[in-house]
mmCIF file of C-alpha atoms and ligand atoms in Angstrom:
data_model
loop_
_atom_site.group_PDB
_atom_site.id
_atom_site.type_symbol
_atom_site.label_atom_id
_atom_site.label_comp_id
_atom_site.label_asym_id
_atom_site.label_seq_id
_atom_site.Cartn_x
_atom_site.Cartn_y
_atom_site.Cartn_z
ATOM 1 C CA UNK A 1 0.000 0.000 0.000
ATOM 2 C CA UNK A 2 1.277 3.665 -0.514
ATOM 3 C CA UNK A 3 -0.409 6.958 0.308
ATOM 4 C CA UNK A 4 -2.100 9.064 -2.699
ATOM 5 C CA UNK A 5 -3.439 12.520 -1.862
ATOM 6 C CA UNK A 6 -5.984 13.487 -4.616
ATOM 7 C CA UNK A 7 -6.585 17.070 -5.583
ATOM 8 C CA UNK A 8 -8.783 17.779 -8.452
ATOM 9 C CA UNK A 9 -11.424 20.021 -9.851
ATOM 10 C CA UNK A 10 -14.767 19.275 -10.071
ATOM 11 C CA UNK A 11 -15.858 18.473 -13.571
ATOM 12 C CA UNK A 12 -16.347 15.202 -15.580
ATOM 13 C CA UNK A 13 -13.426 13.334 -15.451
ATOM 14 C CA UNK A 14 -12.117 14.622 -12.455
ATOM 15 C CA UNK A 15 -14.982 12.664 -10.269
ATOM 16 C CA UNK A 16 -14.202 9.445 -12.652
ATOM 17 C CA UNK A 17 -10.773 9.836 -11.288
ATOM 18 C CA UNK A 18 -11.742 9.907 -7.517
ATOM 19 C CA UNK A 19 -14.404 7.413 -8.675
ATOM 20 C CA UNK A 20 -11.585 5.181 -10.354
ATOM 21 C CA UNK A 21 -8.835 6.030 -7.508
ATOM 22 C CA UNK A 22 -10.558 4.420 -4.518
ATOM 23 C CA UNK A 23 -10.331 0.980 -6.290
ATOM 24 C CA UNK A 24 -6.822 0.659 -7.183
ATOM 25 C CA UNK A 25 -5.945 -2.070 -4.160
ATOM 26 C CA UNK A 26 -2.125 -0.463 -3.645
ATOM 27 C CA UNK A 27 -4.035 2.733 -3.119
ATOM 28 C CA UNK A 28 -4.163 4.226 0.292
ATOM 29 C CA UNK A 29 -6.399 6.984 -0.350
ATOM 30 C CA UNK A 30 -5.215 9.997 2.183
ATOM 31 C CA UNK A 31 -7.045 12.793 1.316
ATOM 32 C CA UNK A 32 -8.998 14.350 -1.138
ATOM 33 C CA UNK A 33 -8.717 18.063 -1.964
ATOM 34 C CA UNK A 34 -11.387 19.906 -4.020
ATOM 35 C CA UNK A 35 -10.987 23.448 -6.444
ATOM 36 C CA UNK A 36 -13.662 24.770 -8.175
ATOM 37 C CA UNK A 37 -11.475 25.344 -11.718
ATOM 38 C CA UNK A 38 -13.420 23.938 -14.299
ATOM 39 C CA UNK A 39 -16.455 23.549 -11.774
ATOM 40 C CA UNK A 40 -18.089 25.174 -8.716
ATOM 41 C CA UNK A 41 -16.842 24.211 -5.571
ATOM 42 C CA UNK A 42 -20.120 23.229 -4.039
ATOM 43 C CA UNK A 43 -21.888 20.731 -6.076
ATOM 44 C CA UNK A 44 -18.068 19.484 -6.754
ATOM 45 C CA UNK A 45 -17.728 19.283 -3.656
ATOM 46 C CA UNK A 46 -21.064 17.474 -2.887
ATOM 47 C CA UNK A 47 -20.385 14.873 -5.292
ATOM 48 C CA UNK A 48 -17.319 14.195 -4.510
ATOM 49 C CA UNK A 49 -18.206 13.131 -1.049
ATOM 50 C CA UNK A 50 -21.292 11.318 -2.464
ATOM 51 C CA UNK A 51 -19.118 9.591 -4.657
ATOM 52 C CA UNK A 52 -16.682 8.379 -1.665
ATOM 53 C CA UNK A 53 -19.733 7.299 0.275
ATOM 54 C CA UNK A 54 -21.062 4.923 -2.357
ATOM 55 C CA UNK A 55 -17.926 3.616 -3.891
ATOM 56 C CA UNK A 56 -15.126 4.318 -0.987
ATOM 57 C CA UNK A 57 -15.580 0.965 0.571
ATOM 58 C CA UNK A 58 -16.609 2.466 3.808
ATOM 59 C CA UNK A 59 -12.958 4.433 4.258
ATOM 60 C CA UNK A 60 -12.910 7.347 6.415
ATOM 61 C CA UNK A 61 -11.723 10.113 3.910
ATOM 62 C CA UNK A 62 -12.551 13.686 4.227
ATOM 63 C CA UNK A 63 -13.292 16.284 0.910
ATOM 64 C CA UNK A 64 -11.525 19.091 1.762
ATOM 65 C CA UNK A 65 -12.672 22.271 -0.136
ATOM 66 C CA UNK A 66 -10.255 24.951 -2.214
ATOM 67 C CA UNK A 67 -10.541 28.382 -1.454
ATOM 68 C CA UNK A 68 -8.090 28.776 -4.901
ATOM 69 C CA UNK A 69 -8.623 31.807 -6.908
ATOM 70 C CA UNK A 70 -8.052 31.628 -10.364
ATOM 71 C CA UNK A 71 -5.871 33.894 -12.633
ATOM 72 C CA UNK A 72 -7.822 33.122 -15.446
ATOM 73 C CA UNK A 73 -11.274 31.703 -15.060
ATOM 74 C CA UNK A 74 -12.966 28.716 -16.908
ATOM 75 C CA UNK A 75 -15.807 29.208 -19.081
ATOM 76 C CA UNK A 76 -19.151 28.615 -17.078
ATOM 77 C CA UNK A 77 -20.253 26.811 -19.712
ATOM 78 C CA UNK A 78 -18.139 23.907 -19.199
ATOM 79 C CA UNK A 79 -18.422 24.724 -14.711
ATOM 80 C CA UNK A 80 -21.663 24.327 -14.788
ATOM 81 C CA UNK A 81 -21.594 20.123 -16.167
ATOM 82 C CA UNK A 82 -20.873 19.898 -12.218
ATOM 83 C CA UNK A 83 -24.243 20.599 -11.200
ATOM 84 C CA UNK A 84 -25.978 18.367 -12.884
ATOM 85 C CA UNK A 85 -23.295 15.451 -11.989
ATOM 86 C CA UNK A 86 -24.006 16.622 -8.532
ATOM 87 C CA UNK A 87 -27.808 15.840 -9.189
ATOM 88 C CA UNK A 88 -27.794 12.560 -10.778
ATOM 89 C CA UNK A 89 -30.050 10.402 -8.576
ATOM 90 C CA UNK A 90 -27.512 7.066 -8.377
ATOM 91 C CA UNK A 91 -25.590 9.808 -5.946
ATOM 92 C CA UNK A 92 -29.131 10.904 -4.110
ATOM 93 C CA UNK A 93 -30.611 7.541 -3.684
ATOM 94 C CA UNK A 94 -29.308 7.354 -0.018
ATOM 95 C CA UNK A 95 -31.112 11.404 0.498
ATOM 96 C CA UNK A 96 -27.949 11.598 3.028
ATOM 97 C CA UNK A 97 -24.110 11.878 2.753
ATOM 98 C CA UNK A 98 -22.007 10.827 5.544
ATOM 99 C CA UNK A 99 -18.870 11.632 4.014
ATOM 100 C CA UNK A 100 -17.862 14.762 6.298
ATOM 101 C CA UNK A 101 -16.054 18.102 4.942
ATOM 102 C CA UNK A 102 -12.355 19.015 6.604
ATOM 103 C CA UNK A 103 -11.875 21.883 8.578
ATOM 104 C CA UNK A 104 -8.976 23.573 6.783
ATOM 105 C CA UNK A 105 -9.316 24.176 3.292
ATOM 106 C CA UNK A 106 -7.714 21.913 0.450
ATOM 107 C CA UNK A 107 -4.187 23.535 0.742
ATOM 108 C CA UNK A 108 -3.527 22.925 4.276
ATOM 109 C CA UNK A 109 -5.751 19.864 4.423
ATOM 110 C CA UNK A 110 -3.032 18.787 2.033
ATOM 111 C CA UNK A 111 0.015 19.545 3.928
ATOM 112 C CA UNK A 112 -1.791 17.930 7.407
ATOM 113 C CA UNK A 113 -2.294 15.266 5.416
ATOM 114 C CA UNK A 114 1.354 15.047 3.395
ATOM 115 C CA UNK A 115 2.863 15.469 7.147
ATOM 116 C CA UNK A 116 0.996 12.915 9.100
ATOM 117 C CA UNK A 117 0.925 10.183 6.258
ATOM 118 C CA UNK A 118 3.563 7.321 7.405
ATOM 119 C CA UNK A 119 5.927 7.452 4.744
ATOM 120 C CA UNK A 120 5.766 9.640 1.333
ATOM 121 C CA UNK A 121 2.580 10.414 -0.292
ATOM 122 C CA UNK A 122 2.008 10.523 -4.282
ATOM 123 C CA UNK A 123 -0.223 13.555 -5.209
ATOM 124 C CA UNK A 124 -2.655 13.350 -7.862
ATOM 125 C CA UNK A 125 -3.339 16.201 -9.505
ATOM 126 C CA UNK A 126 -5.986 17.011 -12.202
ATOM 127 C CA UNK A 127 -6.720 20.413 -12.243
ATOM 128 C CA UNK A 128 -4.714 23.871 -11.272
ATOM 129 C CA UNK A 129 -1.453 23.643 -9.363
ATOM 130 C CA UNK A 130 -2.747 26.459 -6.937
ATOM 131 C CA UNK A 131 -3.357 23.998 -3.929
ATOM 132 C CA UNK A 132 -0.033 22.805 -4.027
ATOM 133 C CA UNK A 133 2.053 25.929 -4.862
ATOM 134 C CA UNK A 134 0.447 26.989 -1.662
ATOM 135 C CA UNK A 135 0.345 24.571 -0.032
ATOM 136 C CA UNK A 136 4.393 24.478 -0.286
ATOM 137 C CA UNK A 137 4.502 28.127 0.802
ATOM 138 C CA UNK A 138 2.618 27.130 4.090
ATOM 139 C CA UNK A 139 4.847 24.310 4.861
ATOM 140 C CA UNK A 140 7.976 23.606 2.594
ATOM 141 C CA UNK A 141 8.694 21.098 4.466
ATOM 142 C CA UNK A 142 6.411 18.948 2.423
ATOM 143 C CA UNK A 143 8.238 18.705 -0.697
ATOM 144 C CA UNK A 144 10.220 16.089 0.748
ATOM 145 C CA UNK A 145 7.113 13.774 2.091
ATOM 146 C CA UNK A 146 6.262 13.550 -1.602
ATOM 147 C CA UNK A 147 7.604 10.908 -3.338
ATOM 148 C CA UNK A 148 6.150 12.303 -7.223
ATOM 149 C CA UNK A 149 3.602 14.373 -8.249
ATOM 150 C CA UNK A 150 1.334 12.807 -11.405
ATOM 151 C CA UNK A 151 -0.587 16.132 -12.890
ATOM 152 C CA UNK A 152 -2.630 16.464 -16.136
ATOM 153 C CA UNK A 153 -1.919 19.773 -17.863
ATOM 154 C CA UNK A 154 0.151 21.379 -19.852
ATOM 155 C CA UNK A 155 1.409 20.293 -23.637
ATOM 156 C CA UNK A 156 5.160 20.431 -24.894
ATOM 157 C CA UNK A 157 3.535 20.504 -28.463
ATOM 158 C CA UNK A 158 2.563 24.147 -27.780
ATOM 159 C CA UNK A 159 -1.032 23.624 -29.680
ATOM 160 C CA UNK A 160 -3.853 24.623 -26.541
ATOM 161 C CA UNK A 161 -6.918 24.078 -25.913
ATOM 162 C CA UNK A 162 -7.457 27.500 -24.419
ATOM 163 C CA UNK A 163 -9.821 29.995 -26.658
ATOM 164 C CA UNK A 164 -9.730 32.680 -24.814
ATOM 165 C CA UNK A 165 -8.537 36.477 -26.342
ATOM 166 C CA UNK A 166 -4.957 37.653 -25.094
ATOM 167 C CA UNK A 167 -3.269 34.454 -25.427
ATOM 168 C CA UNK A 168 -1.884 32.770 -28.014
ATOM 169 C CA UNK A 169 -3.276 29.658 -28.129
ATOM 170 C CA UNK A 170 -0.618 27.409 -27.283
ATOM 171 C CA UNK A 171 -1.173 26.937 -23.809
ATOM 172 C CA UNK A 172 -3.814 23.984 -21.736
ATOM 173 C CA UNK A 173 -5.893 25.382 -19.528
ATOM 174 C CA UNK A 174 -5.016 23.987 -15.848
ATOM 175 C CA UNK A 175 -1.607 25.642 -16.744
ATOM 176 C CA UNK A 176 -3.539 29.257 -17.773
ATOM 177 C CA UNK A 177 -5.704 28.983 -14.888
ATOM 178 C CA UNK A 178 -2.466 29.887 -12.682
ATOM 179 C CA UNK A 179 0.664 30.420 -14.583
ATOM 180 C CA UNK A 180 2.447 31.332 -11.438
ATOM 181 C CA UNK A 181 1.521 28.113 -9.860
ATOM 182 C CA UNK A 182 2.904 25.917 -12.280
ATOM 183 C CA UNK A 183 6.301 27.916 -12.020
ATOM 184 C CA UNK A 184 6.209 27.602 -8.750
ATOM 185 C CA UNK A 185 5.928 23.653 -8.639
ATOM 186 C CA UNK A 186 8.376 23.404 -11.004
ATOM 187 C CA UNK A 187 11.000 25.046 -9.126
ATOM 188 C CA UNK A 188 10.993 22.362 -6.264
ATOM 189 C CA UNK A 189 12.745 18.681 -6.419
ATOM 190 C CA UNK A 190 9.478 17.159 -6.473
ATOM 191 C CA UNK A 191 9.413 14.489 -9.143
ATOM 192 C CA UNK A 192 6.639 14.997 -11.625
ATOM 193 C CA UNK A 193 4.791 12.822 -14.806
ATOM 194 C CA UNK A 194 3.348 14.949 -16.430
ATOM 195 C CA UNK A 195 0.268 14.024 -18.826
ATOM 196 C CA UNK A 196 -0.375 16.707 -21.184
ATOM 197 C CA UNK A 197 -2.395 17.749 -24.494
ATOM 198 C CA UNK A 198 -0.031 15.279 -26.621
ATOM 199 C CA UNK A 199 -1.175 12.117 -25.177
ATOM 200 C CA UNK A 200 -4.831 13.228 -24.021
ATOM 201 C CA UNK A 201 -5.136 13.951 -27.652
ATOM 202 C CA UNK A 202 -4.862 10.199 -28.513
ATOM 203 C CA UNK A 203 -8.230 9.449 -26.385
ATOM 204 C CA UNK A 204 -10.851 11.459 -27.077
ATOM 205 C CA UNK A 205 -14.748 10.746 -25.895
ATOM 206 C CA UNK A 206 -16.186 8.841 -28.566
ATOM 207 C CA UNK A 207 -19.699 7.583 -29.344
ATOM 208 C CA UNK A 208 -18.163 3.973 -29.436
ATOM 209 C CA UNK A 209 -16.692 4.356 -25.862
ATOM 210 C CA UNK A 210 -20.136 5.422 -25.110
ATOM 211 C CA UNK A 211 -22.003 2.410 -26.441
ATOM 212 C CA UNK A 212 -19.611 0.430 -24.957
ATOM 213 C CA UNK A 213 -19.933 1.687 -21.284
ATOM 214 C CA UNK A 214 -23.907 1.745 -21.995
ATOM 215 C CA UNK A 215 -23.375 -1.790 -22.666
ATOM 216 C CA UNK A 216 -22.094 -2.612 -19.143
ATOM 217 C CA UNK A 217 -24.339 -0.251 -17.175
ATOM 218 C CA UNK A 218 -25.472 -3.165 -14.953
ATOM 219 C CA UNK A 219 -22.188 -2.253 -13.125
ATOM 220 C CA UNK A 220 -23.245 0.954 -10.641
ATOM 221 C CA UNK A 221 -19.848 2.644 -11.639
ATOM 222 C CA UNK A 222 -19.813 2.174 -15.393
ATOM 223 C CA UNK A 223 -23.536 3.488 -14.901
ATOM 224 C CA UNK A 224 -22.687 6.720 -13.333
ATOM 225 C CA UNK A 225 -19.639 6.652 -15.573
ATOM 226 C CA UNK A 226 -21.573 6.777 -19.038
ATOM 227 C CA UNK A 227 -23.852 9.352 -16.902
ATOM 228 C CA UNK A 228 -21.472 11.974 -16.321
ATOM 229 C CA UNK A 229 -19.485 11.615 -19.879
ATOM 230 C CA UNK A 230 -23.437 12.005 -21.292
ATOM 231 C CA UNK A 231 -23.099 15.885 -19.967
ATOM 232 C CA UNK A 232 -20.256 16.343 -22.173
ATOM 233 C CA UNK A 233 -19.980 16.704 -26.134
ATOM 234 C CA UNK A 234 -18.064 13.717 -28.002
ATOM 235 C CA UNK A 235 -15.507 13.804 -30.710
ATOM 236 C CA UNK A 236 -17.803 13.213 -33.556
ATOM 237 C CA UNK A 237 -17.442 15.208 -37.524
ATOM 238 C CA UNK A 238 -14.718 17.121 -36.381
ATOM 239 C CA UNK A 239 -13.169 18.784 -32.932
ATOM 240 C CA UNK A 240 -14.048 21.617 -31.884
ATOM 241 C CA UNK A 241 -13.569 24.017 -28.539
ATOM 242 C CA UNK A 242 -15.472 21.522 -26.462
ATOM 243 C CA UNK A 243 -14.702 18.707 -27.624
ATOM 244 C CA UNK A 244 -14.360 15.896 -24.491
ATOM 245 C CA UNK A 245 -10.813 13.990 -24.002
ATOM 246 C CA UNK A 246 -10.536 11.369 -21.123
ATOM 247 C CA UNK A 247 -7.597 13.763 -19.906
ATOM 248 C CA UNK A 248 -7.632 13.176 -15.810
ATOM 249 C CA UNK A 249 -8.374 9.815 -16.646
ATOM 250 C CA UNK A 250 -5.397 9.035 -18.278
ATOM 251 C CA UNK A 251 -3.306 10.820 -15.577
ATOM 252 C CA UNK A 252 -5.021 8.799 -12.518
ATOM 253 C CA UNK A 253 -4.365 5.706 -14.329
ATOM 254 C CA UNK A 254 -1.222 5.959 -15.537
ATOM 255 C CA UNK A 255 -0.226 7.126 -11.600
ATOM 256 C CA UNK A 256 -0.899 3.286 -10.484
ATOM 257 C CA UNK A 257 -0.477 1.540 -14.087
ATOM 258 C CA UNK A 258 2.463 2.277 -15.600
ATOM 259 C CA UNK A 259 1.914 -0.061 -18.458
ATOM 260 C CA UNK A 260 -0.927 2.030 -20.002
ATOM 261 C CA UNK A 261 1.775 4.508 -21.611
ATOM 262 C CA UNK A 262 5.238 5.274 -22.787
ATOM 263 C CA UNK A 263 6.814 8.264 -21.379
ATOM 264 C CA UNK A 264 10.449 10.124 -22.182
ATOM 265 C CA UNK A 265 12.565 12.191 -19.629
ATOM 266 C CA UNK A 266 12.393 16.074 -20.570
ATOM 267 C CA UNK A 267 13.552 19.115 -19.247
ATOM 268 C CA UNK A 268 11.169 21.789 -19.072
ATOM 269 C CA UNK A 269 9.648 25.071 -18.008
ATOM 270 C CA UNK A 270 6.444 27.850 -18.052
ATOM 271 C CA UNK A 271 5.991 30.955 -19.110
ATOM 272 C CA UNK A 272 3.993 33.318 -16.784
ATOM 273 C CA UNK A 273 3.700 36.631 -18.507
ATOM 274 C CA UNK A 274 2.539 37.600 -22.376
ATOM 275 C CA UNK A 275 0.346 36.132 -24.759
ATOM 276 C CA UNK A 276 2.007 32.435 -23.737
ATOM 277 C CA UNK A 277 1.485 32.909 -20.000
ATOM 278 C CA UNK A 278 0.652 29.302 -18.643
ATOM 279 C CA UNK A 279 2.574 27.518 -22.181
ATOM 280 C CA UNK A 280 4.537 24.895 -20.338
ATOM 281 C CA UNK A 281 8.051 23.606 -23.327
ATOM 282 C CA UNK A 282 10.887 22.091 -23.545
ATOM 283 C CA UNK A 283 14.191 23.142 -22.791
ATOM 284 C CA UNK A 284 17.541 22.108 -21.692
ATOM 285 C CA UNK A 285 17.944 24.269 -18.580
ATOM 286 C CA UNK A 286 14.452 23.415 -17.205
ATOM 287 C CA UNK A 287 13.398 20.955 -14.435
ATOM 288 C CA UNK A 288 13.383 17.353 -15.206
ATOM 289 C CA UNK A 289 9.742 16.166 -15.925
ATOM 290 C CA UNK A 290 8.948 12.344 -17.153
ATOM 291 C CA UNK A 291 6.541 13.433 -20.264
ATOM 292 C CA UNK A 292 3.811 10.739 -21.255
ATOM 293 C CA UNK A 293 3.866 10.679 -24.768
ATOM 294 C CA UNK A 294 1.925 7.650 -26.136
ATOM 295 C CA UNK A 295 -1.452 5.831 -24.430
ATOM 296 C CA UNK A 296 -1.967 2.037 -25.035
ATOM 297 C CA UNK A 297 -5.555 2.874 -25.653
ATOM 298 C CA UNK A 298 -6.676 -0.577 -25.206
ATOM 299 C CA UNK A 299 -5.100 -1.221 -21.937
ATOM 300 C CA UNK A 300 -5.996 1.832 -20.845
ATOM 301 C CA UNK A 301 -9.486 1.520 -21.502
ATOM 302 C CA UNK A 302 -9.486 -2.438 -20.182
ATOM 303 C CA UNK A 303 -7.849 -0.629 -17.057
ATOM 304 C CA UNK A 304 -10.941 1.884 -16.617
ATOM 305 C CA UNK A 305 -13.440 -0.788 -17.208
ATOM 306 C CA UNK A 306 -11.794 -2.813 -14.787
ATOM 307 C CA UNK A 307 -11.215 -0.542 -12.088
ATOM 308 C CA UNK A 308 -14.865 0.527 -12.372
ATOM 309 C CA UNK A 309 -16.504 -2.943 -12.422
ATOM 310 C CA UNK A 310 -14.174 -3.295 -9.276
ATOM 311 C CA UNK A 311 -16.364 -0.684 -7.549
ATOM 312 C CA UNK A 312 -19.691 -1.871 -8.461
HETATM 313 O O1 AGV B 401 -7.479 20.851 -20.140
HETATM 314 C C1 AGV B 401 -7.994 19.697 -19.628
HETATM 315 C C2 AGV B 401 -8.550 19.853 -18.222
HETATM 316 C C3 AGV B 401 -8.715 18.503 -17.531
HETATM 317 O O2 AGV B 401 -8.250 18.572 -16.201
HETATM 318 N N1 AGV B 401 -9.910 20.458 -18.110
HETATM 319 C C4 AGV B 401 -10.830 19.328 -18.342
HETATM 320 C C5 AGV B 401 -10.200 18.160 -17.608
HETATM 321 O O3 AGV B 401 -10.815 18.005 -16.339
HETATM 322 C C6 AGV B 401 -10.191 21.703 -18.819
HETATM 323 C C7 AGV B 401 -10.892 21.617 -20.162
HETATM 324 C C8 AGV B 401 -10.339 21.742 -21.420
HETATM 325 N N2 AGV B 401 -11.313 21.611 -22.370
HETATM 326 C C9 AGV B 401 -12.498 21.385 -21.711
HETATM 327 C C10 AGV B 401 -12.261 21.385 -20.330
HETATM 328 C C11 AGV B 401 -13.827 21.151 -22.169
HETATM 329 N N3 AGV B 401 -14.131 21.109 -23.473
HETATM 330 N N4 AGV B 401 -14.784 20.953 -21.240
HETATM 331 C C12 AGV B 401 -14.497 20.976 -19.933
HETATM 332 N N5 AGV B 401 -13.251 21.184 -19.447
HETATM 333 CA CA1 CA B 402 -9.719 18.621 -14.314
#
């Protein structure tokens, strides 16, 4: 067993990921911290801790909520997907949750956590790096409690999926959320695998994954799985702005199963200022980052499939 600390935020895949986390057996689930990035912290938060007291196997975890302000803020469009995950009634059934809230918010819930964990703690990220940049200014003493940090954002292929004015498209959003924060993680020794645009690209939503989870909706977890990527648009005629990628997916996954992708050793850094601010690339003064690159789609999905039928 070794100790993961979960921080994400909020929308689709994010709660598959907590979903999906809680059944890998190595995983000693130590926390879970919750921003409301590509969400609202509320319902996110609400669901999460419905989603730990159906399919937690009756651990004691806490949700811990963000009080993370953005620099630049998601579209509300996309935010909003959270309520209505929040409302599905496989998570109301019970009409109570007994998952509790932590006092502290997600930052220093973190660094409680990170400190009183025996031994090192992995951190999952799939959202902004706020938490953790601050949570490192609170305590720095944590940087050397965790063992690696696996994060989805970024790209090295500097083509974005932000559409937003004043930037110049070649940047992913949990990077342009905070800029600063990303710098600010990668200036430590912390270890990091980083799953970016490049290999999210290779597994996009599709209308055959769909069918395929609809087909096994007899399983609770594959059920609310195929629920929640119903709220979001497919990859269909041809991408576009809002297109749906399984990218926290991949990054949970690949934290506990290695096998699911190939990864190179770069050296890298973020900009934080200009028309590129949050555009994370490669070069050979930066900070060593391990770089997934390629996704064995069908282990990967065989993975997901199996981790959720686990849960059921
Ligand atoms: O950039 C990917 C990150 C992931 O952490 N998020 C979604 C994932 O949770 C932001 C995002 C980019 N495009 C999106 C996003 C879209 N079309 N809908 C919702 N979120
Ligand atoms: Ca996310």
């Amino acid at each position: 067993m070794h100790n993961v600390y979960l921080d994400h935020d909020g929308n689709v895949d994010d709660l598959v990921s907590l979903l999906l986390l809680m059944q890998v057996p190595d995983v000693k689930l130590t926390g879970v911290g919750v921003v409301g990035a590509d969400s609202y912290l509320e319902p996110a938060v609400s669901a999460s801790r419905k989603i730990i007291d159906l399919f937690g196997h009756d651990n004691t975890l806490q949700v811990a909520a963000s009080n993370s302000r953005p620099v630049n803020q998601f579209p509300k469009e996309w935010r909003l997907s959270t309520f209505s995950f929040d409302a599905f009634p496989i998570l109301n059934e019970r009409g109570t949750v007994k998952t509790t809230i932590a006092d502290k918010p997600a930052h220093l819930d973190m660094v409680d956590k990170i400190m009183a964990a025996d031994g090192p703690t992995t951190l999952v990220m799939t959202g902004p790096l706020t938490d953790l940049a601050r949570a490192l200014e609170a305590e720095p003493a944590i940087e050397n409690k965790i063992d690696r940090l696996c994060w989805m954002g970024g790209t090295m292929d500097k083509v974005g999926n932000v559409a937003e004015p004043e930037q110049d498209g070649t940047v992913e959003w949990n990077a342009y959320w905070d800029p600063e924060a990303v710098k600010t993680v990668f200036a430590t020794a912390i270890p990091i695998q980083m799953v970016g645009l490049e290999s999210t690209r290779q597994i996009p939503l599709t209308p055959a994954t769909r069918q395929h989870w609809a087909g096994l909706r007899r399983y609770a977890a594959i059920d609310l799985m195929g629920q929640g990527y119903a709220l979001v648009p497919p990859l269909e005629h041809f991408e576009t702005n809002s297109t749906y990628y399984l990218w926290d997916v991949l990054n949970t996954v690949a934290s506990e199963y290695p096998d699911v992708v190939t990864t190179k050793e770069v050296t890298g850094d973020v900009l934080t200022t200009g028309p590129g601010a949050g555009r994370t690339f490669e070069t050979a003064d930066g900070r060593p980052i391990t770089l997934v690159t390629t996704v064995n789609k069908d282990a990967f999905f065989a993975r997901v499939d199996d981790l959720a039928k686990r849960a059921s």
